[in-house]
Structure formats: structure tokens, C-alpha cells
Short mmCIF file of C-alpha atoms in Angstrom, two decimals:
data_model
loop_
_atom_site.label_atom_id
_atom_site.label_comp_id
_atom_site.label_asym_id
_atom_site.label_seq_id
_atom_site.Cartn_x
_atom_site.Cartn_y
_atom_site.Cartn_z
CA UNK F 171 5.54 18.21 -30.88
CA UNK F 172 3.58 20.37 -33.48
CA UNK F 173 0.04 21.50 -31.46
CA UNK F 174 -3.07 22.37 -33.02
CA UNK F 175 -3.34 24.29 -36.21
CA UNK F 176 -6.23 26.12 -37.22
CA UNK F 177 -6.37 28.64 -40.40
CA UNK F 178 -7.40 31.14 -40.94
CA UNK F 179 -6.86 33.18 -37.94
CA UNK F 180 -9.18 36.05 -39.06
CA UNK F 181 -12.14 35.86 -41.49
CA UNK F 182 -14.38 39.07 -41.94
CA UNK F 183 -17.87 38.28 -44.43
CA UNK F 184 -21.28 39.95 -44.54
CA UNK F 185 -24.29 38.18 -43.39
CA UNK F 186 -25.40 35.37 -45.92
CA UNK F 187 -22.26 34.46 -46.96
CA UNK F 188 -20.73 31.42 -46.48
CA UNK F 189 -17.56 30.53 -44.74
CA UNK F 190 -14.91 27.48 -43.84
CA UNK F 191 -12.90 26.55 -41.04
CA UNK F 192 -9.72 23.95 -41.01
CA UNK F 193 -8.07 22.35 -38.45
CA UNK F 194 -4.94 20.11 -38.24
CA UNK F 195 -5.46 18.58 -35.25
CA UNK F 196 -2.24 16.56 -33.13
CA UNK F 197 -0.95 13.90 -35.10
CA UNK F 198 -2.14 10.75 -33.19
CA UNK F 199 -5.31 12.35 -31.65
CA UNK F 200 -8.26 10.57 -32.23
CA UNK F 201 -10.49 12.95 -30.91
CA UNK F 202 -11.50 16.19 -32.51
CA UNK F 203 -13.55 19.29 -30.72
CA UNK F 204 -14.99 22.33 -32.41
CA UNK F 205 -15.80 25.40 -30.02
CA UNK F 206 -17.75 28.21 -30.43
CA UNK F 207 -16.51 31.31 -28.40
CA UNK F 208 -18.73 34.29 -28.01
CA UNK F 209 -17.43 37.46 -26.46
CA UNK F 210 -17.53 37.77 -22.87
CA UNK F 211 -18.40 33.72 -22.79
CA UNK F 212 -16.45 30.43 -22.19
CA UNK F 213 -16.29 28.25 -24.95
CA UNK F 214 -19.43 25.85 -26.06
CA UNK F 215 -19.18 22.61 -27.75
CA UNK F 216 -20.36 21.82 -30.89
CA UNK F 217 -19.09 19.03 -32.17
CA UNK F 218 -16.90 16.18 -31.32
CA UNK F 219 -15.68 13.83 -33.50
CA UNK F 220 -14.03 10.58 -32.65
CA UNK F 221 -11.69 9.47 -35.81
CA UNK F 222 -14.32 10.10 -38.46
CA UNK F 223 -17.62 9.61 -36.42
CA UNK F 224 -19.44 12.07 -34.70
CA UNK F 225 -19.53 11.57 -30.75
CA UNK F 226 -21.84 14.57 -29.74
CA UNK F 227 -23.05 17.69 -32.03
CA UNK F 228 -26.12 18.21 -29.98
CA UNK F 229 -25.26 21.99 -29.71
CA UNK F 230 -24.82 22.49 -33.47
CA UNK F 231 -27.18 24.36 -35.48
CA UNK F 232 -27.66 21.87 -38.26
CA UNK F 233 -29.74 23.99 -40.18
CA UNK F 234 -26.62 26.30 -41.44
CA UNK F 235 -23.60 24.52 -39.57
CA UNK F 236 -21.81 21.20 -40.94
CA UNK F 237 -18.33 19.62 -40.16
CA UNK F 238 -16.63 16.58 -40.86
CA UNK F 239 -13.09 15.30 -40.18
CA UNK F 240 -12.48 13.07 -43.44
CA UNK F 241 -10.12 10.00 -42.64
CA UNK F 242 -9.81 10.98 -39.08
CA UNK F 243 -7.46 13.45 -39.13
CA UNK F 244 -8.41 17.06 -40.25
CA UNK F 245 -11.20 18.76 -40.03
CA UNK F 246 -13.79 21.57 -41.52
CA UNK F 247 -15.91 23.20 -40.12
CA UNK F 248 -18.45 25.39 -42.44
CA UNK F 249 -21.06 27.97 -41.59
CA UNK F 250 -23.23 28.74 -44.89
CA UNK F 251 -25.17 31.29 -44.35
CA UNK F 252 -24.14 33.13 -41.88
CA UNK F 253 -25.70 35.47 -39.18
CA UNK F 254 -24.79 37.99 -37.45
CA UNK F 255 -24.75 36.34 -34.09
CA UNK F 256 -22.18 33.53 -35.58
CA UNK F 257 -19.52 36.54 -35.10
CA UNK F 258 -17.00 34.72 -32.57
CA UNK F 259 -13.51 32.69 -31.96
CA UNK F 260 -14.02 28.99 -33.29
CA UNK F 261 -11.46 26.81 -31.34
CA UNK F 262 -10.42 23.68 -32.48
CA UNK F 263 -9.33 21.05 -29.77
CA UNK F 264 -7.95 17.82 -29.72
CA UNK F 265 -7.14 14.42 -27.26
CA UNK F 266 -5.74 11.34 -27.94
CA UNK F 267 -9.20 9.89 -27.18
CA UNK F 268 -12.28 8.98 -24.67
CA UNK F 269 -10.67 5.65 -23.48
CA UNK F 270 -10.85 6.84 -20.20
CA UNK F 271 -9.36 9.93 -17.97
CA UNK F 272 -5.32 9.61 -18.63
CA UNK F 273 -6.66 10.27 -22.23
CA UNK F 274 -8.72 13.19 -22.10
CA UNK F 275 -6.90 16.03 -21.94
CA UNK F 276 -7.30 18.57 -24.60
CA UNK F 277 -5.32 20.81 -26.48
CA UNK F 278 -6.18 23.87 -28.17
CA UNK F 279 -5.35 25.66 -31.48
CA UNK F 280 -5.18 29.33 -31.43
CA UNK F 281 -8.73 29.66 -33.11
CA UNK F 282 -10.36 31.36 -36.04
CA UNK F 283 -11.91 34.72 -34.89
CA UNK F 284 -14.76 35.48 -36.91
CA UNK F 285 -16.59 38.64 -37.70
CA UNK F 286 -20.22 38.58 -39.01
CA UNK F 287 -21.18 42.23 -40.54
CA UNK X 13 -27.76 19.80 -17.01
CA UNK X 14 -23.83 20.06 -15.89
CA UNK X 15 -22.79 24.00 -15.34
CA UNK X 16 -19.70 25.54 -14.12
CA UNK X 17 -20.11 28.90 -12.31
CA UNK X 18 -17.51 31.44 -11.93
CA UNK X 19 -16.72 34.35 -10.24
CA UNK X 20 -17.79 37.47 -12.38
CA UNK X 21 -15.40 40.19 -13.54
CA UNK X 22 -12.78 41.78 -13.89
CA UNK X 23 -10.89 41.61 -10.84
CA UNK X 24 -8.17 44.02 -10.40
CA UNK X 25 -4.73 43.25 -8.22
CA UNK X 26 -1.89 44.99 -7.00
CA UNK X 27 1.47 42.96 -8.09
CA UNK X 28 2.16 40.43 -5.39
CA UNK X 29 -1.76 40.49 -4.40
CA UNK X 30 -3.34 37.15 -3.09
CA UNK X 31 -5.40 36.02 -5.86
CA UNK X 32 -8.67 34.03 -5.41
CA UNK X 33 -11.19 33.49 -8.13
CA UNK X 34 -14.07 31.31 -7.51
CA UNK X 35 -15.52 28.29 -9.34
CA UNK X 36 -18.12 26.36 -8.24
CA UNK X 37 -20.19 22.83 -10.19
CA UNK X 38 -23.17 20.88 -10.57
CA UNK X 39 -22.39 17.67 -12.47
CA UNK X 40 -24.33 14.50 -12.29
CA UNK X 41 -21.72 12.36 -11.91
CA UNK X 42 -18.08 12.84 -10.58
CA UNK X 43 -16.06 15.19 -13.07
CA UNK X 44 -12.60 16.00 -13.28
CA UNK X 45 -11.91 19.25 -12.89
CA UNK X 46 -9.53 22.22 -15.01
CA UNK X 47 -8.37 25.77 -14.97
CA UNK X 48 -7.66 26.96 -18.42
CA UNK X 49 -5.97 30.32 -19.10
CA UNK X 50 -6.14 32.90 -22.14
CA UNK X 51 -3.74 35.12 -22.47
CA UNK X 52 -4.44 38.57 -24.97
CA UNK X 53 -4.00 36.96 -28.30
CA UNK X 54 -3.26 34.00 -27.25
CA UNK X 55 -5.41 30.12 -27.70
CA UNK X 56 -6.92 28.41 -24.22
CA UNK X 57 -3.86 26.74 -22.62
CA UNK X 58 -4.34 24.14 -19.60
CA UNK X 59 -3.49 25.58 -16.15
CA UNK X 60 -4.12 22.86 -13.58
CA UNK X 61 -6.28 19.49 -13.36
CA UNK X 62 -7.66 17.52 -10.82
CA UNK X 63 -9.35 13.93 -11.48
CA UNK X 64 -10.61 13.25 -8.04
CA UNK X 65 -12.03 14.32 -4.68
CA UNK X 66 -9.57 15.91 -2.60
CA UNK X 67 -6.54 16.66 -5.66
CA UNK X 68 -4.80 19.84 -5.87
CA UNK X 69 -3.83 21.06 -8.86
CA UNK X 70 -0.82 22.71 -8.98
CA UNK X 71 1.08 25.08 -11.70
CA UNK X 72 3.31 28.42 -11.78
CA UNK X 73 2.37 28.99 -8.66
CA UNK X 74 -1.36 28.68 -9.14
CA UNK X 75 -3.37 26.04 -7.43
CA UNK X 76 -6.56 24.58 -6.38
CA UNK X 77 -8.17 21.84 -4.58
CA UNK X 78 -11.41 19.61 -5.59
CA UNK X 79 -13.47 19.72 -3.07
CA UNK X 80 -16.35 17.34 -3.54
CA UNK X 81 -18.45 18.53 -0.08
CA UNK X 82 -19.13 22.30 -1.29
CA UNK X 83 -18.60 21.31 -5.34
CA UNK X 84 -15.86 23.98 -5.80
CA UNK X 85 -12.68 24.48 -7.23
CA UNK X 86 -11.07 27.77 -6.57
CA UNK X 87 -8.09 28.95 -7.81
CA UNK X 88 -5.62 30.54 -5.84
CA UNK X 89 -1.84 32.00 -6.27
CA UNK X 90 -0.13 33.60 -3.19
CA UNK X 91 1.38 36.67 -4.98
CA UNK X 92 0.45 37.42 -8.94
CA UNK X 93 2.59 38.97 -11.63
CA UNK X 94 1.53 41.61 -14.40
CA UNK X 95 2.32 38.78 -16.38
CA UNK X 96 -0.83 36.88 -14.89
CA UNK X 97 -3.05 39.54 -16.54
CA UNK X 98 -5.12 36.95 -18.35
CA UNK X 99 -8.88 35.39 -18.70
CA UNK X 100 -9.39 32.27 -16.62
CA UNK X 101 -11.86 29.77 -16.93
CA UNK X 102 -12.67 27.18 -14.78
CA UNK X 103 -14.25 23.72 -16.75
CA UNK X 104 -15.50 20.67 -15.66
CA UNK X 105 -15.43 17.16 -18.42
CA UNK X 106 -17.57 14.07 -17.65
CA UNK X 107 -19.76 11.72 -19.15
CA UNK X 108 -19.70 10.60 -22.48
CA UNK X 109 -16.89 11.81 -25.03
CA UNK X 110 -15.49 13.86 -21.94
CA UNK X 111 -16.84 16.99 -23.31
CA UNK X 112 -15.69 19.97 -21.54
CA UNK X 113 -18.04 22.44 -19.94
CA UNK X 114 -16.58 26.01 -19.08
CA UNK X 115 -17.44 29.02 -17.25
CA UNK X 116 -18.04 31.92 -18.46
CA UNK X 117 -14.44 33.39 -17.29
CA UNK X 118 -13.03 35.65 -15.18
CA UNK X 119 -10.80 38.54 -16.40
CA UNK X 120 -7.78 38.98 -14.06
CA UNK X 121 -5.93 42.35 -14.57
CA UNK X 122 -2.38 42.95 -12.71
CA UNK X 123 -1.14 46.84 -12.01
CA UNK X 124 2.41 47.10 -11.38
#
């Protein structure tokens, strides 16, 4: 079974700039999770989509952060413009869905480390 | 809110050490409980689970118990490898969506 794909891996832009996340989550999930991961922190939600609806983006900075997840399936995640304090690893998670606890169990992509200078 | 506090680091063992890193919750309602590991250069991969009061959680020799009375979930392993050398994080998910909330992680480092 294929996992998680995120691209790309590495992004490097100057402050101002704007930038764009993918994510490819497992076929069949219906949930979709974006992360934010600062160094030396555990990983903070910012959005959770279930099939094309948003669940939860209460921790999302809405005045330069967007994402959607376009006929349920993939996912972008776009920070325009950027700061320096947006420098981190964006994780992309999914789960087959919220149904209740056998379902909830996320999986993670290897992330898109991001460098703000 | 709901936290998840962890044991700070980095915590440095001898191969075949005890290990012990501590994780303790405040949740509103009754969570289910995860270890997650990160391993250099590597994405967040599930450990162990527990869904109830009283579960272990059990994987490559790691495990640890929910324990409900003292909200904690430590994680334990009876003798660690170098190739344990990893970040940990300990995460709770509850509520609505089942979002998960993580610690701030614990950086376990493994001298041969």
C-alpha cells in the first residue's frame, strides 16, 4: 500500500514570497491533516479536512495561509507571503476517517521542510 | 485546553540501558493515547496506541500503559539499541475530528 506523498521535500524562498505544498494522501482516506513542525516542537494542527470540507483550521493563520483538498483527495497547502517564522517541516497526514476510534489512526508523509530567509 | 507534556531532552543511554521517557495529559474527555517516533530524516511513524484506561501498548520492544488515575503514559523499553536513537513524541487525539495533540518530544540518543 502506497503511504503518504508529499512534494517537495525541500523548498528554500526569501521572506514575501509565496510558496505551495501538495499532498497525495492514502487512496481511500477521507480525512486529510496539515502539520506545522517547528524546530525543537511537536507537530501543530492546522487544518483538517474531511473529503472536501474543512473539519477544524482554528490554528491557521488565515491572513497568509490557505488549503484546500479539491474532490477529496489531494491537497495544497499555500503560504503567500511568507515570514520568517513560517521556516519549518509541513507534514501531511491522513485516516480513513472520524467515524469513530478503529478509524482514526493517522499516517504520515515524510513532510516538506521549509526554509524562510 | 488539551496538552500533552513530555519529558525534556536529550536523554543519553548506554546500549542495553532501561529506557523511560515520561508523558503525562490533561484532556477533557477520555483520549486515546500514542507514541510516535522520528527517526533522522525520516516522517513521524506510529509506535504504540492505547484506546482505553488500563491498555498497554506494545511494539519492538517498547511499551506503555494508560493509566487514567495519574493521566500518564510513559514509555518504556527494557534494553535500547543505537538503532533507537530517535525523537519521540508522546500525543493524545479526542474530541471532534480526532485531532492529534503532541508533545513537544524527547530526543533519545544511544552510545554503543
Amino acid at each position: 500500500e502506497a503511504g503518504v506523498a508529499q512534494s517537495p521535500r525541500y523548498k528554500i524562498i526569501e521572506k514575501r514570497q509565496s510558496v505551495a505544498f501538495w499532498c497525495n494522501p492514502i487512496s481511500g482516506h477521507a480525512t486529510l491533516y496539515w502539520y506545522q513542525q517547528i524546530l525543537g516542537q511537536g507537530p501543530k494542527l492546522l487544518i483538517q479536512f474531511q473529503n472536501n470540507g474543512v473539519v477544524d483550521d482554528s490554528q491557521l493563520p488565515k491572513d497568509r495561509f490557505s488549503a484546500e483538498r479539491l474532490k477529496g483527495v489531494d491537497s495544497t497547502l499555500k503560504i503567500q507571503p511568507a515570514k520568517l517564522e513560517d521556516s519549518a517541516v509541513y507534514l501531511c497526514a491522513s485516516s480513513l476517517g472520524t467515524g469513530g476510534r478503529a478509524s482514526y489512526e493517522q499516517y504520515f508523509g515524510p513532510g516538506t521542510r521549509l526554509t524562510v530567509t | 485546553g488539551d496538552s500533552v507534556t513530555q519529558m525534556e531532552g536529550p536523554v543519553t543511554l548506554s546500549e542495553e540501558a532501561f529506557l523511560t521517557i515520561n508523558c503525562t495529559y490533561t484532556a477533557t474527555g477520555y483520549p486515546s493515547l500514542f507514541w510516535y517516533v522520528q527517526y533522522p530524516g525520516e516522517g513521524l511513524q506510529l509506535l504504540l496506541k492505547a484506546t482505553k484506561a488500563d491498555d498497554k501498548g506494545s511494539n519492538k520492544g517498547f511499551e506503555a500503559t494508560y493509566r487514567k488515575e495519574t493521566t500518564s503514559f510513559h514509555l518504556e523499553k527494557g534494553s535500547v539499541q543505537v538503532s533507537d536513537s530517535a525523537v519521540y513524541f508522546c500525543a493524545q487525539a479526542g474530541g471532534y475530528g480526532n485531532k492529534l495533540v503532541f508533545g513537544a518530544g524527547t530526543i533519545l540518543r544511544v552510545k554503543s
